[in-house]
XYZ file of N, CA and C in Angstrom:
753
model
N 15.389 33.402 -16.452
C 14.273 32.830 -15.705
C 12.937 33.376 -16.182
N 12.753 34.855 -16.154
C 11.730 35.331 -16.735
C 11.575 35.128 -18.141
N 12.514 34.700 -19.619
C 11.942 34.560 -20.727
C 11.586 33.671 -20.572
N 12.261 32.626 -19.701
C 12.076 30.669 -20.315
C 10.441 30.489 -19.994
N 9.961 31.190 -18.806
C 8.914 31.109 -18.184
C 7.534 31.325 -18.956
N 7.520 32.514 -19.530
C 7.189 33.178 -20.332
C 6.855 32.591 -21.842
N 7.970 32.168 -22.541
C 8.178 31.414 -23.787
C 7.067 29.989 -23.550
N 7.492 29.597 -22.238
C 6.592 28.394 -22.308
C 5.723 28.101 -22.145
N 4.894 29.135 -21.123
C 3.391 29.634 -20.834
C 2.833 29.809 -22.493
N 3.395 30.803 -23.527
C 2.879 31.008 -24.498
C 3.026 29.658 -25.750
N 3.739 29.031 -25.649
C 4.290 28.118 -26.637
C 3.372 26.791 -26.504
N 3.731 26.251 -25.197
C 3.071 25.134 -24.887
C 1.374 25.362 -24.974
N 0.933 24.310 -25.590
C -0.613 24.030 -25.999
C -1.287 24.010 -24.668
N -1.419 22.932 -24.395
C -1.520 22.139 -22.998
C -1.547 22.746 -21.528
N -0.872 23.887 -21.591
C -0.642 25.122 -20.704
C -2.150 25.892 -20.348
N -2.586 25.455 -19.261
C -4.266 26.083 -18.585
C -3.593 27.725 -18.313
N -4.707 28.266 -18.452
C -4.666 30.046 -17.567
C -4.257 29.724 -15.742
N -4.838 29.014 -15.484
C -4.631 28.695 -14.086
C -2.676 28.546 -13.899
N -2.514 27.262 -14.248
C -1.192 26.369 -14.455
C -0.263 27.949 -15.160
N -0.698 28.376 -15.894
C 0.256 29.556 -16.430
C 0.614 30.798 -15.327
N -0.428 31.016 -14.811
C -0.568 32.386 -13.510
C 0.729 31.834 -12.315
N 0.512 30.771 -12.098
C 0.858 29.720 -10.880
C 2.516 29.466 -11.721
N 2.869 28.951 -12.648
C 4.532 29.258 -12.892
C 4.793 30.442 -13.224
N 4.249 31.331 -13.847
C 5.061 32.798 -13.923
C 5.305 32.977 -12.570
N 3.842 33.609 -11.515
C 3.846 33.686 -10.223
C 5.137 33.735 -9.620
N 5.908 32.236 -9.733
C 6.735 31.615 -9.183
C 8.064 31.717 -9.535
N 8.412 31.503 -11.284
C 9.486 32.172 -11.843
C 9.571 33.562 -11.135
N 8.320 34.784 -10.898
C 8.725 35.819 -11.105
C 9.065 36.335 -9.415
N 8.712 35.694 -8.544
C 9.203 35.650 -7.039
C 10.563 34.890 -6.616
N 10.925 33.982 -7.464
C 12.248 33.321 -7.251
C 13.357 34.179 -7.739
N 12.853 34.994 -8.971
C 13.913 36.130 -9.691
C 14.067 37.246 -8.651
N 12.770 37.744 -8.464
C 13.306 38.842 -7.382
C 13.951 38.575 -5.827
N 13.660 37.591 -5.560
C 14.661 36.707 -4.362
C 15.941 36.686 -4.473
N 16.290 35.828 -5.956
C 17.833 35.761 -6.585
C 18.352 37.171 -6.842
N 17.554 38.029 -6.888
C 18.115 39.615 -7.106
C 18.294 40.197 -6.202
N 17.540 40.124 -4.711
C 18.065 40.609 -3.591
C 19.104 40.038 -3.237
N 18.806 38.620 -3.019
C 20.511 37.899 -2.562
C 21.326 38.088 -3.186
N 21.729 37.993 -4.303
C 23.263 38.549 -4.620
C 23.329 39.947 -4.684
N 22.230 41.157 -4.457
C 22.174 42.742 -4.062
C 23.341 42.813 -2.988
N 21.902 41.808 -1.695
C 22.700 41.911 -0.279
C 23.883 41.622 -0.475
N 24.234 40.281 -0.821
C 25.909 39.912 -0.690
C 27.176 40.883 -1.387
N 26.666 41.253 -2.303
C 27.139 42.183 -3.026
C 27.785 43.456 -2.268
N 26.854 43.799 -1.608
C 26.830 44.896 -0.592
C 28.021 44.440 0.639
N 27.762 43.025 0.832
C 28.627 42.606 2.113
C 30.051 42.634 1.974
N 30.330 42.511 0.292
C 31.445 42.534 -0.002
C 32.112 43.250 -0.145
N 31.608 44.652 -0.853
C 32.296 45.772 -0.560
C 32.639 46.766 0.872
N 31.397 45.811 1.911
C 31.523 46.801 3.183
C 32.656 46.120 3.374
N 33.323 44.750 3.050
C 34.467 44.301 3.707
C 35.355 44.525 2.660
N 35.042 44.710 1.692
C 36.609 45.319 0.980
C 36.506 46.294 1.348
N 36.114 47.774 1.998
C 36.381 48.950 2.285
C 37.019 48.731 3.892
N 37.363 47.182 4.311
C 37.378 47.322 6.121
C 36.382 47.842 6.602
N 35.116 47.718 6.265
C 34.332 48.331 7.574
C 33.987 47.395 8.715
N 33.959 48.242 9.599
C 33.814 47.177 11.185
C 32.940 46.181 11.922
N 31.702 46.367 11.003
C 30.407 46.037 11.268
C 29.574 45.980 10.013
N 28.913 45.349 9.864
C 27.781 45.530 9.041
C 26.594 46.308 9.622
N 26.261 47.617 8.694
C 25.227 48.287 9.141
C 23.927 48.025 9.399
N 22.756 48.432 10.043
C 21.555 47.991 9.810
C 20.657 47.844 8.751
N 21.091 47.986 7.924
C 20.560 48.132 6.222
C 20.873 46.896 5.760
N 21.480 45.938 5.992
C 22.171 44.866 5.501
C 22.150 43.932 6.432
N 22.104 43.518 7.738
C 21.948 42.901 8.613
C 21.116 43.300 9.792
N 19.770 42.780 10.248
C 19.091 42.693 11.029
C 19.723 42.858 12.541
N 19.318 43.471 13.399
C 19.840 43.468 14.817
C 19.126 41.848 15.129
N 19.775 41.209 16.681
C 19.368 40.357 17.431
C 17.888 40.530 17.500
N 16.736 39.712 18.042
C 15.543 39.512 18.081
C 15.800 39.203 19.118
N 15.352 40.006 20.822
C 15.274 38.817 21.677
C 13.689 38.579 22.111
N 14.317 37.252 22.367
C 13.056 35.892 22.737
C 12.021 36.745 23.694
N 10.956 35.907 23.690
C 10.284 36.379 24.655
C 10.204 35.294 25.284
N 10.514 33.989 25.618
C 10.135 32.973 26.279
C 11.628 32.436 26.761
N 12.497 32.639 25.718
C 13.988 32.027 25.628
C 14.222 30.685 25.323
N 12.822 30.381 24.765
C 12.891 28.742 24.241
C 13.229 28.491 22.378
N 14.051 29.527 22.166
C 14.951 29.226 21.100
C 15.487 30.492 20.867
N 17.052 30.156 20.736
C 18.166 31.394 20.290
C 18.493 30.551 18.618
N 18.550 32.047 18.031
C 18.726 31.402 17.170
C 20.512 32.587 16.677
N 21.529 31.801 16.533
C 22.676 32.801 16.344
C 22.775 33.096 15.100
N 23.548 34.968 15.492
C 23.637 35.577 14.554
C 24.674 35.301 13.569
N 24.337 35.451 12.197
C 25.903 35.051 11.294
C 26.155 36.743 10.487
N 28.092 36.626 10.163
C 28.068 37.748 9.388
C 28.448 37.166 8.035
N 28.763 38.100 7.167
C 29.092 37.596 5.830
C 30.455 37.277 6.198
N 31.572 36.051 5.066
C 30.641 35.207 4.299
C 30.291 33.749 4.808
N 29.579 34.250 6.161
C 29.450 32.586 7.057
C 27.808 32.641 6.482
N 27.647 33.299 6.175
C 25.832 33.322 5.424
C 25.803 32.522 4.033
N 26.999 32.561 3.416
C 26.588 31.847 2.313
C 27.032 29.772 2.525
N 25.604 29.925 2.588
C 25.814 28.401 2.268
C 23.825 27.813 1.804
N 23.809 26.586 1.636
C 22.610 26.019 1.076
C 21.699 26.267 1.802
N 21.829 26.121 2.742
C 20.568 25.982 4.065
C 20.291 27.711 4.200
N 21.093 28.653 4.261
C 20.925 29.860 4.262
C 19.897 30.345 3.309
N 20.347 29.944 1.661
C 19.740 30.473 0.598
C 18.431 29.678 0.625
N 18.227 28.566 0.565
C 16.743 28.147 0.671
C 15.975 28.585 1.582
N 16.030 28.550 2.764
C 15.359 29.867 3.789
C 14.970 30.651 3.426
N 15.835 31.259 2.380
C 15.246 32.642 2.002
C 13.867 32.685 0.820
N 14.771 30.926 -0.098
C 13.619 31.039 -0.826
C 12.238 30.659 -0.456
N 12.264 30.188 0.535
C 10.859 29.689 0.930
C 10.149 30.919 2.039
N 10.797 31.799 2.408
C 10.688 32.869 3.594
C 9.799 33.716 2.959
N 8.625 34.084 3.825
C 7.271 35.106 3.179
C 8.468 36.759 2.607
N 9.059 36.640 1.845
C 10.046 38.085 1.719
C 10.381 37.706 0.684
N 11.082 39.008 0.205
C 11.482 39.479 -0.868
C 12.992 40.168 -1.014
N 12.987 40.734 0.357
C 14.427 41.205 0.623
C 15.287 40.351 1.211
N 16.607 40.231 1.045
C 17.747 39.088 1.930
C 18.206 39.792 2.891
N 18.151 39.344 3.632
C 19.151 39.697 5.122
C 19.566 38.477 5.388
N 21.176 39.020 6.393
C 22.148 38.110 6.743
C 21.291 36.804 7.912
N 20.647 38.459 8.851
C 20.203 37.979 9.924
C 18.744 37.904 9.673
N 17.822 37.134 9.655
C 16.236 37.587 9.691
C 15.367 37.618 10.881
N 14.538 38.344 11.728
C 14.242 38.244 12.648
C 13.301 36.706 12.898
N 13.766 36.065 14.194
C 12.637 34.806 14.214
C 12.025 35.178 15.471
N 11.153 33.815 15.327
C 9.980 33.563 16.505
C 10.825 32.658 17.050
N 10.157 32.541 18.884
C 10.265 31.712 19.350
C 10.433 30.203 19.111
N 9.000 30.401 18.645
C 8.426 28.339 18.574
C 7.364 28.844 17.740
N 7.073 27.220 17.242
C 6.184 27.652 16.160
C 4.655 27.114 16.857
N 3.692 27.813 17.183
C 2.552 27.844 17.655
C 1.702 27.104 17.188
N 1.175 25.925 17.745
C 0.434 25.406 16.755
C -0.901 25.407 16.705
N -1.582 25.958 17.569
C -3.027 26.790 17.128
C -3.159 27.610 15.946
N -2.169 28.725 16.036
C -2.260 29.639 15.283
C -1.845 28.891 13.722
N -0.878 27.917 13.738
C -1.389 27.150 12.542
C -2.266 26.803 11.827
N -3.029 26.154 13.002
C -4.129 25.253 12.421
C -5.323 26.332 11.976
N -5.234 27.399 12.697
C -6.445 28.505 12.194
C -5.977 28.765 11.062
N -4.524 29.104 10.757
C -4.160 29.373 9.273
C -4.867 28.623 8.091
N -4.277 27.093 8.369
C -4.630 26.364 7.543
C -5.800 26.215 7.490
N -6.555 26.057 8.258
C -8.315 26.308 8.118
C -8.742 27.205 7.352
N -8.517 28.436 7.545
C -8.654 29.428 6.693
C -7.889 29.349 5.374
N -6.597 29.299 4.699
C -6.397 28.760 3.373
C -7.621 27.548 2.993
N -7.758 26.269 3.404
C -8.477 25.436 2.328
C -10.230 25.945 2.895
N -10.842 26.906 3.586
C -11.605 27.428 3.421
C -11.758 28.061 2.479
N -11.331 29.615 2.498
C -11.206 30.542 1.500
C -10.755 30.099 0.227
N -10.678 29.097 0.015
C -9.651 28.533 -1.346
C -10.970 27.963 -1.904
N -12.168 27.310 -0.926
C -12.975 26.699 -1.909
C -14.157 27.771 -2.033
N -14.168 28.586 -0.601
C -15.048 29.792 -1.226
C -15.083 30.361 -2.519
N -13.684 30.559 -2.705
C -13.081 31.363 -4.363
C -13.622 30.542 -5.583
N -13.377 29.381 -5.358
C -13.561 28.663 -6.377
C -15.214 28.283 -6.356
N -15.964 28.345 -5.559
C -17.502 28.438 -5.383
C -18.098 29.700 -6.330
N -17.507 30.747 -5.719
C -17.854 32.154 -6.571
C -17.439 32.191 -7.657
N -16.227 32.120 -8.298
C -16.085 31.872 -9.406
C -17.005 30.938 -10.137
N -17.020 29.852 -9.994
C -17.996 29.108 -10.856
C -19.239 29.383 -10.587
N -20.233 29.650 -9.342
C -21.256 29.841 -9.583
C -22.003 31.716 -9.647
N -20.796 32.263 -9.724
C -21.084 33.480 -9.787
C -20.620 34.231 -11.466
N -19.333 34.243 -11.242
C -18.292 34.709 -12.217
C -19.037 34.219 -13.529
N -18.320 32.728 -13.630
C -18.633 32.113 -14.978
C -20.157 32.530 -15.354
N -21.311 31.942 -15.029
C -22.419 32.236 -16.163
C -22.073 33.810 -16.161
N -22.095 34.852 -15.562
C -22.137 36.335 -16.196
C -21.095 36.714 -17.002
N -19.739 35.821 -17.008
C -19.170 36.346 -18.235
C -20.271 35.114 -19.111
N -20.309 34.070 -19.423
C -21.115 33.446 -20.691
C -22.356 34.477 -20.781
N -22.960 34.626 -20.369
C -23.944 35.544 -20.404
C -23.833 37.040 -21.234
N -22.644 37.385 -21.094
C -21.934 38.797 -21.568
C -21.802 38.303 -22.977
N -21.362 37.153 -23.640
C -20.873 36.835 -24.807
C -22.055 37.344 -26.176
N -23.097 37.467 -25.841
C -24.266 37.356 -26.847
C -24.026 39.275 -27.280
N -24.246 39.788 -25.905
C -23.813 41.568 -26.066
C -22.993 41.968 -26.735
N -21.726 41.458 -26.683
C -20.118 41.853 -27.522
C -20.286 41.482 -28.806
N -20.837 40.013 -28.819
C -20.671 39.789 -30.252
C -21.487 40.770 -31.216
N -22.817 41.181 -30.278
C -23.893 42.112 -31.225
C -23.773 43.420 -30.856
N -22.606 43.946 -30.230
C -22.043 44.795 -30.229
C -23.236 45.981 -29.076
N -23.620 45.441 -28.350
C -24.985 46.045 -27.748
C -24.502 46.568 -26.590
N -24.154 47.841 -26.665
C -22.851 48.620 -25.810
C -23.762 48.720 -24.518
N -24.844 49.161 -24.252
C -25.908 49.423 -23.165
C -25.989 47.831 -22.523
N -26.066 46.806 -23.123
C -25.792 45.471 -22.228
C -24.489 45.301 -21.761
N -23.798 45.876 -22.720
C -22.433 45.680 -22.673
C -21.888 46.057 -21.338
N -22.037 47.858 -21.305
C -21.486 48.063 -19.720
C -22.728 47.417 -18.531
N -23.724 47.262 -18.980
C -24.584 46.472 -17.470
C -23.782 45.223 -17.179
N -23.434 44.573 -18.081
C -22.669 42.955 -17.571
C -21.561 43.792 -16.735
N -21.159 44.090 -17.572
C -19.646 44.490 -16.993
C -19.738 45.542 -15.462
N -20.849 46.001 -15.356
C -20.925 46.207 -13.950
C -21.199 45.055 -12.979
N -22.244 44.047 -13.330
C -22.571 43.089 -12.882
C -21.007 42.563 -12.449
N -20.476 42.194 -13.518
C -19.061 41.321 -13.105
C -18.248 42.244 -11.711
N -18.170 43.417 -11.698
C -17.327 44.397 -10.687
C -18.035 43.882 -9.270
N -19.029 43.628 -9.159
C -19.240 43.104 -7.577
C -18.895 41.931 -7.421
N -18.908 40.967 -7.791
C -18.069 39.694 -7.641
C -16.333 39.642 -7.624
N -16.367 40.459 -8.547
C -14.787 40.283 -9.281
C -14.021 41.515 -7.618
N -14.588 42.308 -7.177
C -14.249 43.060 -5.729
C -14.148 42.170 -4.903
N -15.208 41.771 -4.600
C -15.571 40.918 -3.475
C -14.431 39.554 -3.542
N -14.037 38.861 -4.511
C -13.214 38.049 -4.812
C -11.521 38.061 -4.353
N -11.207 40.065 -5.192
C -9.769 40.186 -4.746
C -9.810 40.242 -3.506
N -10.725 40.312 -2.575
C -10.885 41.004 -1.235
C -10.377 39.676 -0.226
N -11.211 38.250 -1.055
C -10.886 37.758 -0.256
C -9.777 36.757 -0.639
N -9.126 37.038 -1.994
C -7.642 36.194 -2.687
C -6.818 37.161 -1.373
N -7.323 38.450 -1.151
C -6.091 39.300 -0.351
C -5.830 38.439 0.693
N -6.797 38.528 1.206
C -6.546 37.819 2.647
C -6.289 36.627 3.122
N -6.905 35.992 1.605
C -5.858 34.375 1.703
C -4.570 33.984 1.604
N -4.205 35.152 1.028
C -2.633 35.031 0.284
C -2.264 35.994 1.467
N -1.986 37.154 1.875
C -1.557 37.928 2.405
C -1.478 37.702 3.878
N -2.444 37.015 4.446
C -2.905 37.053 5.957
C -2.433 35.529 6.257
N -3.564 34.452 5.606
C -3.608 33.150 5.926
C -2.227 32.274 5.397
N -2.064 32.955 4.168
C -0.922 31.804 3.238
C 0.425 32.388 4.193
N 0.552 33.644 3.793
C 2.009 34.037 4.430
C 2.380 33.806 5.591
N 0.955 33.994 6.683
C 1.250 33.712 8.016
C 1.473 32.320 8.572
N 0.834 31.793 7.458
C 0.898 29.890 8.271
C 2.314 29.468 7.384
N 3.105 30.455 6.469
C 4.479 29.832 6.083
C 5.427 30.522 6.704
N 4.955 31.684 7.305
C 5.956 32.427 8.635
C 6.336 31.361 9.241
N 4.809 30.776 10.648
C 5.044 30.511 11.406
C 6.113 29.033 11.359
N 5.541 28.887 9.950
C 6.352 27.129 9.945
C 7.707 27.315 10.064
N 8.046 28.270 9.558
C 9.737 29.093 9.374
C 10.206 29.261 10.162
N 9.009 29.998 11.273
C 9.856 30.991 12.318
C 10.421 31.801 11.826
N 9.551 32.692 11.122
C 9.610 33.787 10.675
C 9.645 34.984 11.192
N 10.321 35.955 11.895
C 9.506 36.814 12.655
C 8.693 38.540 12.018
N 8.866 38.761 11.062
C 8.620 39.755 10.231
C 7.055 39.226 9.984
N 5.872 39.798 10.516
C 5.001 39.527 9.908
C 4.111 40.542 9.282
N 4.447 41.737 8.580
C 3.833 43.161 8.516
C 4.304 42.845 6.838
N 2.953 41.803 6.270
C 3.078 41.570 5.155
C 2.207 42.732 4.353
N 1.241 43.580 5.350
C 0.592 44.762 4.858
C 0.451 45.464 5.795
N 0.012 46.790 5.399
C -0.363 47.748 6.210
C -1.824 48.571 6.000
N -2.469 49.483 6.437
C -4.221 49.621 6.250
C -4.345 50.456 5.634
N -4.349 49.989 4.198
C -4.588 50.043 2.751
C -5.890 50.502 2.610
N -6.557 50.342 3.785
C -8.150 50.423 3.409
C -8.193 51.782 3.722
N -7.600 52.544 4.757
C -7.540 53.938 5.062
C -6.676 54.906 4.045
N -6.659 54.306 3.009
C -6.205 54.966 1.643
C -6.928 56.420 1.804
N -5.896 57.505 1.914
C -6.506 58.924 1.055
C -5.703 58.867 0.075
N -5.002 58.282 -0.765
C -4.230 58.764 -2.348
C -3.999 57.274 -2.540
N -3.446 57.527 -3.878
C -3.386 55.877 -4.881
C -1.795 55.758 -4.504
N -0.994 56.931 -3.866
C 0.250 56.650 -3.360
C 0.190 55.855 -2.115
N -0.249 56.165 -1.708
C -0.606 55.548 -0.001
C -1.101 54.186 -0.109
N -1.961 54.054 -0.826
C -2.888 52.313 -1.446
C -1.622 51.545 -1.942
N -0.701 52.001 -2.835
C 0.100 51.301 -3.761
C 1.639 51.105 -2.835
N 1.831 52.189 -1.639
C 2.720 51.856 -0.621
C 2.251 50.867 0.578
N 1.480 50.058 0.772
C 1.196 49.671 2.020
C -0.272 48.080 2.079
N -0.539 48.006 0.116
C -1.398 46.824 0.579
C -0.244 45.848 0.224
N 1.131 46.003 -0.659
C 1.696 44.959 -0.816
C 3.004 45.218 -0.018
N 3.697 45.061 1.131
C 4.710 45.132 1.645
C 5.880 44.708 1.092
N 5.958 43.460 1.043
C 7.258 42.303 0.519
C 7.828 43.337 -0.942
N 6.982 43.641 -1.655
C 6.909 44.045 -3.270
C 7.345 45.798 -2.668
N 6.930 46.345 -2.198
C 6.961 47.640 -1.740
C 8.343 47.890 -1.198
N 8.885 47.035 -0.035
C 10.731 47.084 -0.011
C 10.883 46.824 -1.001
N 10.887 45.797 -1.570
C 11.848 45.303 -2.820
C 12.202 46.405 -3.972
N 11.110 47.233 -3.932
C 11.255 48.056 -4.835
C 12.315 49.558 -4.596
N 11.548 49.570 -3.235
C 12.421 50.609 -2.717
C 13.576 50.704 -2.198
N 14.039 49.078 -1.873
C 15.536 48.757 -1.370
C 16.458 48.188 -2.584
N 15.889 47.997 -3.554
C 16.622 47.633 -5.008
C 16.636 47.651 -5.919
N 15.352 48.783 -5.777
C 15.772 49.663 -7.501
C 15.282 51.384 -7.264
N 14.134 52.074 -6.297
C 14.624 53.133 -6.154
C 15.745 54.194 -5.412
N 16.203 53.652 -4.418
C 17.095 53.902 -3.475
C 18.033 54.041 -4.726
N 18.405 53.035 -4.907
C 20.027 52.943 -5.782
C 19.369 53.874 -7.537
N 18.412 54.090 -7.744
C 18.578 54.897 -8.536
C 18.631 56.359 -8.398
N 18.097 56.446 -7.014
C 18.526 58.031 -6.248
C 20.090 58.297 -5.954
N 20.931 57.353 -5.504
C 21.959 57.377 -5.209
C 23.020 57.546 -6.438
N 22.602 57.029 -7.687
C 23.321 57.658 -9.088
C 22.512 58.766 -9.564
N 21.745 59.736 -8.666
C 21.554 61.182 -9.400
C 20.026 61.343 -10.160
N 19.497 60.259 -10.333
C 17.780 60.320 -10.768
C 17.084 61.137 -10.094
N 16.385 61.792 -10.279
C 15.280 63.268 -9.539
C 14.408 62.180 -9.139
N 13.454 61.860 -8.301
C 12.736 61.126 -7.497
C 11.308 61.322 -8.713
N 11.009 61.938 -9.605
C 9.792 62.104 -10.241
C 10.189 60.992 -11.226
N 11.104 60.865 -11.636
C 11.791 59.779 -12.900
C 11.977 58.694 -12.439
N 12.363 58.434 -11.027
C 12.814 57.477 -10.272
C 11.191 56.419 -9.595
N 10.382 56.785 -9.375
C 8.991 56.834 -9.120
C 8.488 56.220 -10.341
N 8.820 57.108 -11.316
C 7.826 56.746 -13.092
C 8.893 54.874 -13.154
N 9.588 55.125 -13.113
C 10.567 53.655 -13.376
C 9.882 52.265 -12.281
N 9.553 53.015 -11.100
C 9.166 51.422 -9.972
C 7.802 51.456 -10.432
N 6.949 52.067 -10.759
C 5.500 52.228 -11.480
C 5.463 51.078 -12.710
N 6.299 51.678 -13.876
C 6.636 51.073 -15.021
C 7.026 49.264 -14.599
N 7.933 49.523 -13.889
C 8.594 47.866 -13.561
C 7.702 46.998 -12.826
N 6.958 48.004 -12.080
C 5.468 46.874 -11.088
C 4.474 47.139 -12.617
N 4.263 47.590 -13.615
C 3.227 47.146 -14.198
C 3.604 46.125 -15.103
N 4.688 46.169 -15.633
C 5.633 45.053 -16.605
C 5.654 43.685 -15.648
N 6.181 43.574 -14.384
C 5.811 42.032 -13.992
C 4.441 41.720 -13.569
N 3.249 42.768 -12.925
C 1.986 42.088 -13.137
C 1.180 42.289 -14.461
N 1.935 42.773 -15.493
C 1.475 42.282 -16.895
C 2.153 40.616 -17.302
């Protein structure tokens, strides 16, 4: 999934920067989906080839109860989980990790929708406002410096660009993180919504890099450092590896 993706972003002519970001993106969230689900199941199988009695909380979600009681939604164990309707759920579900059980909502609210969606095709044309009338002329503008190699213009553009280019991720965060995820929760009935945590009260680059991306932050730690602690890796080696592997897929 990840070469074909890859190969064709670079190969194909016709292929925009935009259109390229937007299928890797997507290849590279469907792979780590397909890697938790057969993790989890994986897992389900050996708790039942060993006879165990239950599936633990590591692997299956406890009950969610309602707060209204205007939808139960029942619990399944393995292997009544595998079927079509199960696995697409997952692929469309704001997550990264599989569970048997996933916690839901009630009902799906439809205020809190519509503020969602307001806010996505808001913020979506804000971005694209700043970008073009901000972004673009100061990089064209930068082009005359580089070429004449005029290092003193050189870093002034390039500061120039850092207040836009901030101000920008600040608000891709919150479109994607807050508005996008939450208005595809609610459509789901999703109940997990702690797609971040306050990143902004960062004292270390450990603390920043645990808590502005959640979904990415389990994934890492429920399926590839955990299990590399558990075959004997010292946690300093084990650390250098989820570092390495988060800079290789956002390269």
């Amino acid at each position: 999934m990840l070469i074909f993706s890859s190969v064709t972003v670079l190969t194909v002519t016709s292929m925009t920067p935009v259109g390229g970001v937007f299928s890797l993106g997507i290849y590279t969230v469907l792979f780590l989906k397909l890697y938790s689900y057969q993790d989890a199941n994986r897992w389900c199988r050996e708790i039942g080839q060993a006879k165990a009695k239950r599936l633990t909380r590591s692997y299956s979600c406890p009950d969610v109860k309602q707060s209204n009681g205007s939808a139960v939604h029942s619990l399944v164990s393995y292997p009544g989980n595998l079927t079509h309707r199960d696995m697409y759920y997952f692929v469309f579900a704001p997550t990264l990790c599989y569970q048997l059980n996933f916690p839901r909502s009630p009902r799906i609210r439809k205020r809190f929708l519509i503020r969602r969606l307001f806010e996505m095709l808001f913020l979506m044309q804000l971005l694209v406002g700043l970008i073009q009338q901000w972004m673009v002329p100061s990089i064209q503008n930068s082009m005359k410096p580089f070429r004449e190699m005029d290092f003193s213009r050189m870093v002034e553009r390039l500061l120039k660009l850092a207040v836009p280019n901030h101000l920008i991720w600040l608000i891709f965060f919150y479109w994607f993180f807050h508005s996008s995820m939450n208005f595809v929760a609610e459509l789901l009935q999703f109940g997990d919504r702690e797609f971040y945590r306050d990143w902004w009260n960062s004292e270390s680059v450990t603390y920043f890099w645990a808590n502005w991306n959640i979904p990415v932050h389990k994934w890492c730690l429920r399926h590839f450092y955990k299990p590399m602690l558990k075959t004997g890796t010292n946690k300093l080696l084990a650390q250098t590896a989820v570092f390495l592997l988060s800079a290789f897929f956002h390269e």
